[in-house]
């Protein structure tokens, strides 16, 4: 019999406000958060608080699709705060090929984490949406109140609907029980420790890996699609800082967009050119227009973020310039190509 719907009648346990549990702690964003938390001085703006304990989960410790395993992990660590990053994540082509898996895995993980948080009386939970939750047909720029105004783009409707529902769940838990659950909406994330799978990765790690192989094998560097779509990219190490700010300062249930400004949209062609430059690739470049472009653009406004950060006195935060962040990411890939486990899977 499935354990999915078997919820125990009693609360899981009392929480410790000093424990911060991060689901998806081994992923791109989770590893950036680990890097930040363990490199910043204790008590600094983006470091640990004195006496605070951070726990980073990965899937071997707990399959969050299973509520019983999730409850056990909450019973073990008794977190007072949770950053919920764990998700089935992939680029355009992974989403297009597995809509149901992206829908179901994410629905189950989100339901387990939110329900276990509720049962164990977590004080604050920050979950992660994505700009693909927004309607396909909507006026730009995207702003927080437009999420539910129409269906998302068809290319990733499974993932998008599962992610949208987190906002509904947050409001339902708050409305009925007063729970303090919120969510953030990052744009396309990249950085050290990304998923470099040639088929399933997002565009930046996918193209870093393809450019590397093209250089090694002296073959053309093939970019999928026309190169014309525009995206706002956020460096994982900048995003990690914003997560700390949200955990400490952001008080709303409604989501908040975490993004560079609208003026910082970059075309896929510019991404490819920046990778070529960082990698020192000198061979031919081809655009495979038989492959999908996905959404042409989805510019998001960071007006709410900049206003609230200013009001909270967090004016020391600055986004890393795109080309510097990209160079750091390419350098990380080159330094870790042989050893990083995730890259080992990358030829699939
Ligand atoms: P990622 O690198 O693919 O990492 C996913 C994390 O989730 C890993 O730690 C993985 O653990 C964990 N996980 C996956 N399935 C699990 C399961 N069944 N049980 C427990 N843990 C599981 O993803 P990411 O890029 O860091 O994304 C973090 C968050 O940001 C996600 O919520 C994602 O939707 C959101 N986001 C990402 C992007 C982006 O461009 N990457 C953009 C917008 C929003 P293992 O590695 O141990 O399997
Ligand atoms: P999105 O931002 O959610 O659409 O996801 P992606 O990070 O997968 O970016 C997709 C965009 O990058 C589309 O316009 C693709 O055509 C383009 N692209 C070009 N080459 C690649 C590649 O190797 N992998 C991926 N995922 N996208 C690519």
Tab-separated table of C-alpha atoms and ligand atoms in Angstrom:
chain	number	residue	atom	x	y	z
A	1	UNK	CA	0.000	0.000	0.000
A	2	UNK	CA	1.271	3.513	-0.730
A	3	UNK	CA	2.475	5.553	2.215
A	4	UNK	CA	1.818	8.827	0.432
A	5	UNK	CA	-1.483	9.686	2.127
A	6	UNK	CA	-0.898	8.105	5.528
A	7	UNK	CA	-0.482	11.087	7.818
A	8	UNK	CA	0.007	10.407	11.526
A	9	UNK	CA	-2.650	11.975	13.778
A	10	UNK	CA	-0.101	13.611	16.122
A	11	UNK	CA	2.419	16.404	15.474
A	12	UNK	CA	5.892	15.184	14.511
A	13	UNK	CA	7.822	16.926	17.316
A	14	UNK	CA	8.742	20.263	18.834
A	15	UNK	CA	11.157	22.368	16.765
A	16	UNK	CA	14.397	24.090	17.605
A	17	UNK	CA	14.483	27.641	16.290
A	18	UNK	CA	18.261	27.339	15.883
A	19	UNK	CA	18.050	24.608	13.242
A	20	UNK	CA	17.710	25.577	9.576
A	21	UNK	CA	16.940	22.634	7.292
A	22	UNK	CA	17.707	23.004	3.578
A	23	UNK	CA	16.080	20.467	1.262
A	24	UNK	CA	17.915	19.981	-2.037
A	25	UNK	CA	21.143	20.892	-0.233
A	26	UNK	CA	23.287	19.005	-2.759
A	27	UNK	CA	21.943	20.807	-5.836
A	28	UNK	CA	23.070	23.927	-7.676
A	29	UNK	CA	21.356	26.394	-5.337
A	30	UNK	CA	21.844	24.228	-2.233
A	31	UNK	CA	25.606	23.970	-2.780
A	32	UNK	CA	25.821	27.744	-3.295
A	33	UNK	CA	24.000	28.180	0.006
A	34	UNK	CA	26.423	25.761	1.700
A	35	UNK	CA	29.367	27.685	0.238
A	36	UNK	CA	27.958	30.957	1.561
A	37	UNK	CA	26.977	29.691	5.003
A	38	UNK	CA	30.360	28.074	5.634
A	39	UNK	CA	32.488	30.872	4.144
A	40	UNK	CA	30.846	34.006	5.594
A	41	UNK	CA	31.777	35.009	9.153
A	42	UNK	CA	29.249	34.017	11.833
A	43	UNK	CA	26.954	36.947	12.572
A	44	UNK	CA	27.633	38.731	9.264
A	45	UNK	CA	24.804	39.752	6.896
A	46	UNK	CA	24.890	36.459	4.945
A	47	UNK	CA	26.483	34.121	7.472
A	48	UNK	CA	25.125	31.873	10.193
A	49	UNK	CA	23.773	33.403	13.370
A	50	UNK	CA	25.589	32.532	16.575
A	51	UNK	CA	24.375	29.087	17.726
A	52	UNK	CA	22.533	28.383	14.489
A	53	UNK	CA	22.862	24.902	12.974
A	54	UNK	CA	22.361	24.336	9.245
A	55	UNK	CA	21.410	20.918	7.867
A	56	UNK	CA	21.682	20.266	4.119
A	57	UNK	CA	19.623	17.329	2.870
A	58	UNK	CA	20.128	15.282	-0.288
A	59	UNK	CA	17.988	12.558	-1.810
A	60	UNK	CA	19.953	9.522	-0.487
A	61	UNK	CA	19.114	10.638	3.076
A	62	UNK	CA	15.429	11.117	2.342
A	63	UNK	CA	13.189	10.736	-0.688
A	64	UNK	CA	10.936	13.725	-0.143
A	65	UNK	CA	8.273	12.246	-2.415
A	66	UNK	CA	7.593	9.890	0.471
A	67	UNK	CA	5.809	11.605	3.357
A	68	UNK	CA	6.834	8.985	5.934
A	69	UNK	CA	10.534	9.450	5.158
A	70	UNK	CA	10.025	13.208	5.196
A	71	UNK	CA	8.330	13.114	8.596
A	72	UNK	CA	11.197	10.997	9.934
A	73	UNK	CA	13.752	13.533	8.780
A	74	UNK	CA	11.801	16.388	10.377
A	75	UNK	CA	11.564	14.330	13.571
A	76	UNK	CA	15.331	13.791	13.482
A	77	UNK	CA	16.432	17.405	12.937
A	78	UNK	CA	13.493	19.346	14.437
A	79	UNK	CA	14.035	22.407	12.213
A	80	UNK	CA	12.589	25.763	13.179
A	81	UNK	CA	13.210	27.142	9.704
A	82	UNK	CA	13.183	25.405	6.327
A	83	UNK	CA	14.493	26.418	2.920
A	84	UNK	CA	12.822	24.061	0.452
A	85	UNK	CA	14.942	23.785	-2.692
A	86	UNK	CA	14.497	20.102	-3.542
A	87	UNK	CA	12.768	19.611	-6.850
A	88	UNK	CA	12.812	17.675	-10.064
A	89	UNK	CA	14.603	20.331	-12.156
A	90	UNK	CA	15.647	20.411	-15.800
A	91	UNK	CA	16.052	22.541	-18.878
A	92	UNK	CA	13.576	23.072	-21.694
A	93	UNK	CA	14.228	19.730	-23.385
A	94	UNK	CA	13.990	17.662	-20.180
A	95	UNK	CA	10.657	19.305	-19.355
A	96	UNK	CA	9.271	18.745	-22.844
A	97	UNK	CA	10.035	15.013	-22.681
A	98	UNK	CA	8.715	14.226	-19.157
A	99	UNK	CA	5.791	16.502	-18.254
A	100	UNK	CA	4.199	13.944	-15.926
A	101	UNK	CA	7.372	13.209	-13.952
A	102	UNK	CA	8.018	16.925	-13.472
A	103	UNK	CA	4.419	17.417	-12.329
A	104	UNK	CA	4.137	14.423	-9.994
A	105	UNK	CA	7.590	14.405	-8.385
A	106	UNK	CA	7.284	18.084	-7.570
A	107	UNK	CA	3.694	17.825	-6.316
A	108	UNK	CA	4.684	14.971	-3.970
A	109	UNK	CA	7.879	16.639	-2.695
A	110	UNK	CA	6.135	19.935	-2.049
A	111	UNK	CA	3.200	18.315	-0.300
A	112	UNK	CA	5.497	16.231	1.965
A	113	UNK	CA	7.724	19.156	2.916
A	114	UNK	CA	4.887	21.594	3.584
A	115	UNK	CA	2.826	19.069	5.548
A	116	UNK	CA	5.803	17.835	7.618
A	117	UNK	CA	6.693	21.491	8.294
A	118	UNK	CA	3.148	22.147	9.453
A	119	UNK	CA	3.014	19.074	11.689
A	120	UNK	CA	6.334	19.934	13.308
A	121	UNK	CA	5.427	23.608	13.738
A	122	UNK	CA	8.196	25.077	11.577
A	123	UNK	CA	8.296	28.857	12.176
A	124	UNK	CA	9.282	29.871	8.676
A	125	UNK	CA	9.405	28.003	5.370
A	126	UNK	CA	10.777	29.472	2.141
A	127	UNK	CA	10.041	27.465	-1.011
A	128	UNK	CA	11.262	28.000	-4.525
A	129	UNK	CA	9.163	28.687	-7.616
A	130	UNK	CA	10.487	29.720	-11.038
A	131	UNK	CA	9.578	32.354	-13.627
A	132	UNK	CA	8.029	29.624	-15.789
A	133	UNK	CA	5.061	29.639	-13.363
A	134	UNK	CA	3.849	32.842	-15.036
A	135	UNK	CA	1.170	32.785	-17.747
A	136	UNK	CA	2.408	32.501	-21.306
A	137	UNK	CA	0.072	35.268	-22.463
A	138	UNK	CA	0.592	38.164	-20.078
A	139	UNK	CA	1.784	41.752	-20.164
A	140	UNK	CA	5.484	42.261	-19.401
A	141	UNK	CA	7.274	42.751	-17.139
A	142	UNK	CA	6.265	39.809	-14.970
A	143	UNK	CA	5.334	40.929	-11.462
A	144	UNK	CA	4.421	38.856	-8.430
A	145	UNK	CA	0.638	39.329	-8.648
A	146	UNK	CA	0.382	37.928	-12.222
A	147	UNK	CA	1.184	34.263	-11.455
A	148	UNK	CA	-2.334	32.881	-11.657
A	149	UNK	CA	-3.708	34.991	-14.534
A	150	UNK	CA	-3.608	32.277	-17.220
A	151	UNK	CA	-2.005	28.988	-18.288
A	152	UNK	CA	1.806	28.728	-18.350
A	153	UNK	CA	3.786	28.061	-21.548
A	154	UNK	CA	3.067	24.547	-22.853
A	155	UNK	CA	6.754	23.511	-22.964
A	156	UNK	CA	6.941	22.965	-19.181
A	157	UNK	CA	3.327	22.912	-18.027
A	158	UNK	CA	3.902	19.943	-15.646
A	159	UNK	CA	6.697	21.617	-13.660
A	160	UNK	CA	5.013	25.032	-13.800
A	161	UNK	CA	1.683	23.862	-12.403
A	162	UNK	CA	3.370	21.945	-9.562
A	163	UNK	CA	5.414	25.042	-8.686
A	164	UNK	CA	2.406	27.401	-8.891
A	165	UNK	CA	0.549	25.245	-6.414
A	166	UNK	CA	3.155	25.997	-3.730
A	167	UNK	CA	1.816	29.558	-3.625
A	168	UNK	CA	-1.738	28.227	-3.208
A	169	UNK	CA	-0.578	25.813	-0.487
A	170	UNK	CA	1.285	28.605	1.342
A	171	UNK	CA	-1.855	30.721	1.412
A	172	UNK	CA	-4.035	27.795	2.505
A	173	UNK	CA	-1.686	26.910	5.417
A	174	UNK	CA	-1.589	30.573	6.418
A	175	UNK	CA	-5.325	31.108	6.038
A	176	UNK	CA	-6.355	28.057	8.083
A	177	UNK	CA	-3.458	27.704	10.547
A	178	UNK	CA	-1.496	30.972	10.457
A	179	UNK	CA	1.642	29.205	9.147
A	180	UNK	CA	4.411	31.508	7.920
A	181	UNK	CA	5.235	29.920	4.573
A	182	UNK	CA	6.398	31.936	1.583
A	183	UNK	CA	8.115	31.445	-1.778
A	184	UNK	CA	10.675	33.059	-4.048
A	185	UNK	CA	10.757	33.218	-7.844
A	186	UNK	CA	14.303	33.098	-9.230
A	187	UNK	CA	15.013	33.474	-12.938
A	188	UNK	CA	17.297	31.015	-14.783
A	189	UNK	CA	20.054	30.026	-12.289
A	190	UNK	CA	23.647	29.049	-13.119
A	191	UNK	CA	26.912	28.586	-11.248
A	192	UNK	CA	29.450	26.103	-9.852
A	193	UNK	CA	28.152	22.556	-9.281
A	194	UNK	CA	25.403	22.809	-11.880
A	195	UNK	CA	23.819	19.866	-13.699
A	196	UNK	CA	25.848	19.525	-16.930
A	197	UNK	CA	23.804	16.763	-18.564
A	198	UNK	CA	23.969	17.228	-22.317
A	199	UNK	CA	20.259	16.547	-22.841
A	200	UNK	CA	18.565	17.623	-19.642
A	201	UNK	CA	20.540	20.608	-18.333
A	202	UNK	CA	19.559	24.261	-18.469
A	203	UNK	CA	21.080	26.303	-21.269
A	204	UNK	CA	24.240	27.644	-19.564
A	205	UNK	CA	25.561	24.362	-18.089
A	206	UNK	CA	24.433	22.493	-21.222
A	207	UNK	CA	26.338	24.872	-23.497
A	208	UNK	CA	29.410	24.961	-21.226
A	209	UNK	CA	29.643	21.189	-21.529
A	210	UNK	CA	28.988	21.190	-25.301
A	211	UNK	CA	31.585	23.899	-25.901
A	212	UNK	CA	34.123	21.952	-23.823
A	213	UNK	CA	33.543	18.796	-25.901
A	214	UNK	CA	33.653	20.763	-29.175
A	215	UNK	CA	37.041	22.162	-28.144
A	216	UNK	CA	38.377	18.744	-27.091
A	217	UNK	CA	37.107	16.926	-30.178
A	218	UNK	CA	37.700	19.783	-32.655
A	219	UNK	CA	34.059	19.638	-33.785
A	220	UNK	CA	31.552	22.507	-34.287
A	221	UNK	CA	29.924	24.013	-31.176
A	222	UNK	CA	26.209	23.422	-31.791
A	223	UNK	CA	23.723	25.688	-29.983
A	224	UNK	CA	20.080	24.536	-29.928
A	225	UNK	CA	17.459	26.843	-31.482
A	226	UNK	CA	17.906	30.239	-33.120
A	227	UNK	CA	19.938	31.921	-30.370
A	228	UNK	CA	17.380	34.764	-30.351
A	229	UNK	CA	15.418	34.082	-27.120
A	230	UNK	CA	16.183	36.367	-24.191
A	231	UNK	CA	16.600	35.364	-20.560
A	232	UNK	CA	17.503	36.937	-17.223
A	233	UNK	CA	20.149	34.802	-15.532
A	234	UNK	CA	21.011	34.813	-11.835
A	235	UNK	CA	24.323	33.585	-10.426
A	236	UNK	CA	23.744	30.861	-7.811
A	237	UNK	CA	26.077	32.608	-5.335
A	238	UNK	CA	24.052	35.839	-5.607
A	239	UNK	CA	20.842	33.858	-5.230
A	240	UNK	CA	22.189	32.219	-2.058
A	241	UNK	CA	22.611	35.675	-0.480
A	242	UNK	CA	19.069	36.609	-1.461
A	243	UNK	CA	17.759	33.417	0.161
A	244	UNK	CA	19.404	34.472	3.436
A	245	UNK	CA	17.820	37.901	3.128
A	246	UNK	CA	14.380	36.359	2.490
A	247	UNK	CA	14.771	33.982	5.442
A	248	UNK	CA	15.705	36.818	7.804
A	249	UNK	CA	13.784	39.832	6.481
A	250	UNK	CA	10.895	38.961	4.153
A	251	UNK	CA	7.567	38.810	5.995
A	252	UNK	CA	4.919	38.172	3.310
A	253	UNK	CA	3.191	34.950	2.268
A	254	UNK	CA	3.039	36.159	-1.348
A	255	UNK	CA	6.073	35.296	-3.459
A	256	UNK	CA	8.924	37.628	-4.331
A	257	UNK	CA	10.839	37.664	-7.638
A	258	UNK	CA	14.628	37.279	-7.239
A	259	UNK	CA	16.123	38.626	-10.439
A	260	UNK	CA	18.538	41.005	-12.058
A	261	UNK	CA	16.877	44.042	-13.660
A	262	UNK	CA	14.787	43.957	-16.853
A	263	UNK	CA	17.593	45.809	-18.614
A	264	UNK	CA	19.870	42.802	-18.003
A	265	UNK	CA	18.164	40.346	-20.387
A	266	UNK	CA	20.754	38.361	-22.371
A	267	UNK	CA	20.162	36.533	-25.666
A	268	UNK	CA	21.105	32.859	-26.009
A	269	UNK	CA	23.571	33.962	-28.708
A	270	UNK	CA	25.247	36.314	-26.185
A	271	UNK	CA	25.405	33.410	-23.714
A	272	UNK	CA	27.074	31.206	-26.344
A	273	UNK	CA	29.540	33.999	-27.214
A	274	UNK	CA	30.449	34.529	-23.544
A	275	UNK	CA	31.043	30.781	-23.078
A	276	UNK	CA	33.182	30.681	-26.236
A	277	UNK	CA	35.273	33.566	-24.885
A	278	UNK	CA	35.659	32.057	-21.396
A	279	UNK	CA	36.488	28.636	-22.819
A	280	UNK	CA	38.898	29.979	-25.467
A	281	UNK	CA	37.050	28.068	-28.207
A	282	UNK	CA	38.099	29.052	-31.742
A	283	UNK	CA	36.183	26.517	-33.888
A	284	UNK	CA	32.949	26.932	-35.879
A	285	UNK	CA	29.600	27.698	-34.166
A	286	UNK	CA	26.272	26.410	-35.525
A	287	UNK	CA	22.661	27.125	-34.540
A	288	UNK	CA	20.382	24.083	-34.863
A	289	UNK	CA	17.046	25.709	-35.695
A	290	UNK	CA	15.326	22.307	-35.827
A	291	UNK	CA	15.453	22.464	-31.977
A	292	UNK	CA	12.872	24.393	-29.929
A	293	UNK	CA	13.393	27.988	-28.803
A	294	UNK	CA	10.818	27.728	-25.995
A	295	UNK	CA	9.445	31.040	-24.755
A	296	UNK	CA	10.957	33.991	-26.638
A	297	UNK	CA	11.331	36.056	-23.470
A	298	UNK	CA	9.836	36.341	-19.970
A	299	UNK	CA	11.265	39.531	-18.458
A	300	UNK	CA	10.645	39.778	-14.722
A	301	UNK	CA	10.596	42.922	-12.600
A	302	UNK	CA	12.794	43.080	-9.498
A	303	UNK	CA	11.125	46.289	-8.283
A	304	UNK	CA	9.634	44.638	-5.181
A	305	UNK	CA	13.000	43.091	-4.255
A	306	UNK	CA	14.975	46.310	-4.654
A	307	UNK	CA	12.370	48.319	-2.718
A	308	UNK	CA	12.208	45.876	0.204
A	309	UNK	CA	15.983	45.404	0.360
A	310	UNK	CA	16.400	49.165	0.474
A	311	UNK	CA	13.763	49.467	3.211
A	312	UNK	CA	15.473	46.749	5.276
A	313	UNK	CA	18.850	48.496	4.974
A	314	UNK	CA	20.384	45.665	2.895
A	315	UNK	CA	22.061	47.966	0.420
A	316	UNK	CA	25.370	46.088	0.467
A	317	UNK	CA	23.973	43.478	-1.950
A	318	UNK	CA	25.054	43.698	-5.613
A	319	UNK	CA	24.547	41.268	-8.485
A	320	UNK	CA	27.787	39.842	-9.905
A	321	UNK	CA	28.184	41.068	-13.517
A	322	UNK	CA	27.064	38.313	-15.922
A	323	UNK	CA	30.400	37.833	-17.689
A	324	UNK	CA	32.331	37.547	-14.402
A	325	UNK	CA	29.836	35.028	-12.991
A	326	UNK	CA	29.936	33.052	-16.244
A	327	UNK	CA	33.744	32.984	-16.241
A	328	UNK	CA	33.749	31.719	-12.636
A	329	UNK	CA	31.267	29.007	-13.641
A	330	UNK	CA	33.311	27.923	-16.670
A	331	UNK	CA	36.493	27.892	-14.566
A	332	UNK	CA	34.738	25.740	-11.944
A	333	UNK	CA	33.636	23.315	-14.663
A	334	UNK	CA	37.165	23.043	-16.083
A	335	UNK	CA	38.699	22.516	-12.637
A	336	UNK	CA	36.135	19.893	-11.622
A	337	UNK	CA	35.477	18.083	-14.880
A	338	UNK	CA	37.063	14.779	-13.788
A	339	UNK	CA	35.880	14.699	-10.198
A	340	UNK	CA	32.363	16.134	-10.009
A	341	UNK	CA	29.922	13.249	-9.748
A	342	UNK	CA	27.201	15.082	-11.575
A	343	UNK	CA	29.497	15.644	-14.543
A	344	UNK	CA	30.180	11.918	-14.583
A	345	UNK	CA	26.550	11.448	-15.575
A	346	UNK	CA	26.784	14.142	-18.165
A	347	UNK	CA	27.374	12.015	-21.234
A	348	UNK	CA	23.898	10.452	-20.965
B	1	LIG	P1	19.254	20.776	-8.791
B	1	LIG	O1	20.659	21.238	-8.929
B	1	LIG	O2	18.681	19.859	-9.829
B	1	LIG	O3	19.119	20.097	-7.372
B	1	LIG	C1	17.925	19.479	-7.005
B	1	LIG	C2	18.027	19.084	-5.570
B	1	LIG	O4	16.807	18.436	-5.208
B	1	LIG	C3	19.177	18.103	-5.284
B	1	LIG	O5	19.750	18.386	-4.033
B	1	LIG	C4	18.453	16.763	-5.235
B	1	LIG	O6	19.100	15.823	-4.407
B	1	LIG	C5	17.133	17.174	-4.623
B	1	LIG	N1	16.088	16.215	-4.938
B	1	LIG	C6	15.594	15.904	-6.171
B	1	LIG	N2	14.664	14.934	-6.060
B	1	LIG	C7	14.578	14.644	-4.726
B	1	LIG	C8	13.793	13.728	-3.979
B	1	LIG	N3	12.891	12.919	-4.566
B	1	LIG	N4	13.965	13.694	-2.644
B	1	LIG	C9	14.867	14.501	-2.034
B	1	LIG	N5	15.625	15.390	-2.678
B	1	LIG	C10	15.479	15.459	-4.015
B	1	LIG	O7	18.255	22.015	-8.691
B	1	LIG	P2	18.585	23.552	-8.442
B	1	LIG	O8	18.873	24.147	-9.766
B	1	LIG	O9	19.533	23.700	-7.326
B	1	LIG	O10	17.145	24.086	-8.015
B	1	LIG	C11	16.851	24.455	-6.675
B	1	LIG	C12	15.468	25.085	-6.655
B	1	LIG	O11	15.480	26.242	-7.487
B	1	LIG	C13	14.386	24.163	-7.201
B	1	LIG	O12	13.232	24.276	-6.407
B	1	LIG	C14	14.130	24.701	-8.590
B	1	LIG	O13	12.814	24.430	-9.001
B	1	LIG	C15	14.389	26.170	-8.404
B	1	LIG	N6	14.796	26.902	-9.624
B	1	LIG	C16	15.884	26.494	-10.323
B	1	LIG	C17	16.230	27.200	-11.467
B	1	LIG	C18	17.418	26.821	-12.301
B	1	LIG	O14	17.652	27.460	-13.342
B	1	LIG	N7	18.226	25.840	-11.921
B	1	LIG	C19	15.471	28.330	-11.864
B	1	LIG	C20	14.371	28.712	-11.088
B	1	LIG	C21	14.050	27.989	-9.962
B	1	LIG	P3	20.185	14.774	-5.002
B	1	LIG	O15	21.138	15.592	-5.829
B	1	LIG	O16	20.785	14.173	-3.823
B	1	LIG	O17	19.386	13.830	-5.849
B	2	LIG	P1	14.168	28.070	-19.899
B	2	LIG	O1	14.895	29.341	-19.613
B	2	LIG	O2	13.245	27.656	-18.800
B	2	LIG	O3	13.490	28.099	-21.228
B	2	LIG	O4	15.198	26.864	-19.941
B	2	LIG	P2	16.657	26.601	-20.533
B	2	LIG	O5	17.682	26.994	-19.544
B	2	LIG	O6	16.626	25.189	-20.953
B	2	LIG	O7	16.861	27.583	-21.789
B	2	LIG	C1	16.215	27.293	-22.997
B	2	LIG	C2	16.667	28.216	-24.095
B	2	LIG	O8	18.052	27.997	-24.412
B	2	LIG	C3	15.897	27.894	-25.393
B	2	LIG	O9	15.783	29.078	-26.172
B	2	LIG	C4	16.816	26.880	-26.065
B	2	LIG	O10	16.588	26.804	-27.470
B	2	LIG	C5	18.171	27.501	-25.752
B	2	LIG	N1	19.287	26.524	-25.803
B	2	LIG	C6	20.325	26.565	-26.692
B	2	LIG	N2	21.143	25.529	-26.493
B	2	LIG	C7	20.654	24.827	-25.430
B	2	LIG	C8	21.100	23.673	-24.727
B	2	LIG	O11	22.125	23.054	-25.022
B	2	LIG	N3	20.339	23.261	-23.671
B	2	LIG	C9	19.204	23.930	-23.289
B	2	LIG	N4	18.524	23.500	-22.228
B	2	LIG	N5	18.749	25.012	-23.955
B	2	LIG	C10	19.456	25.466	-25.007
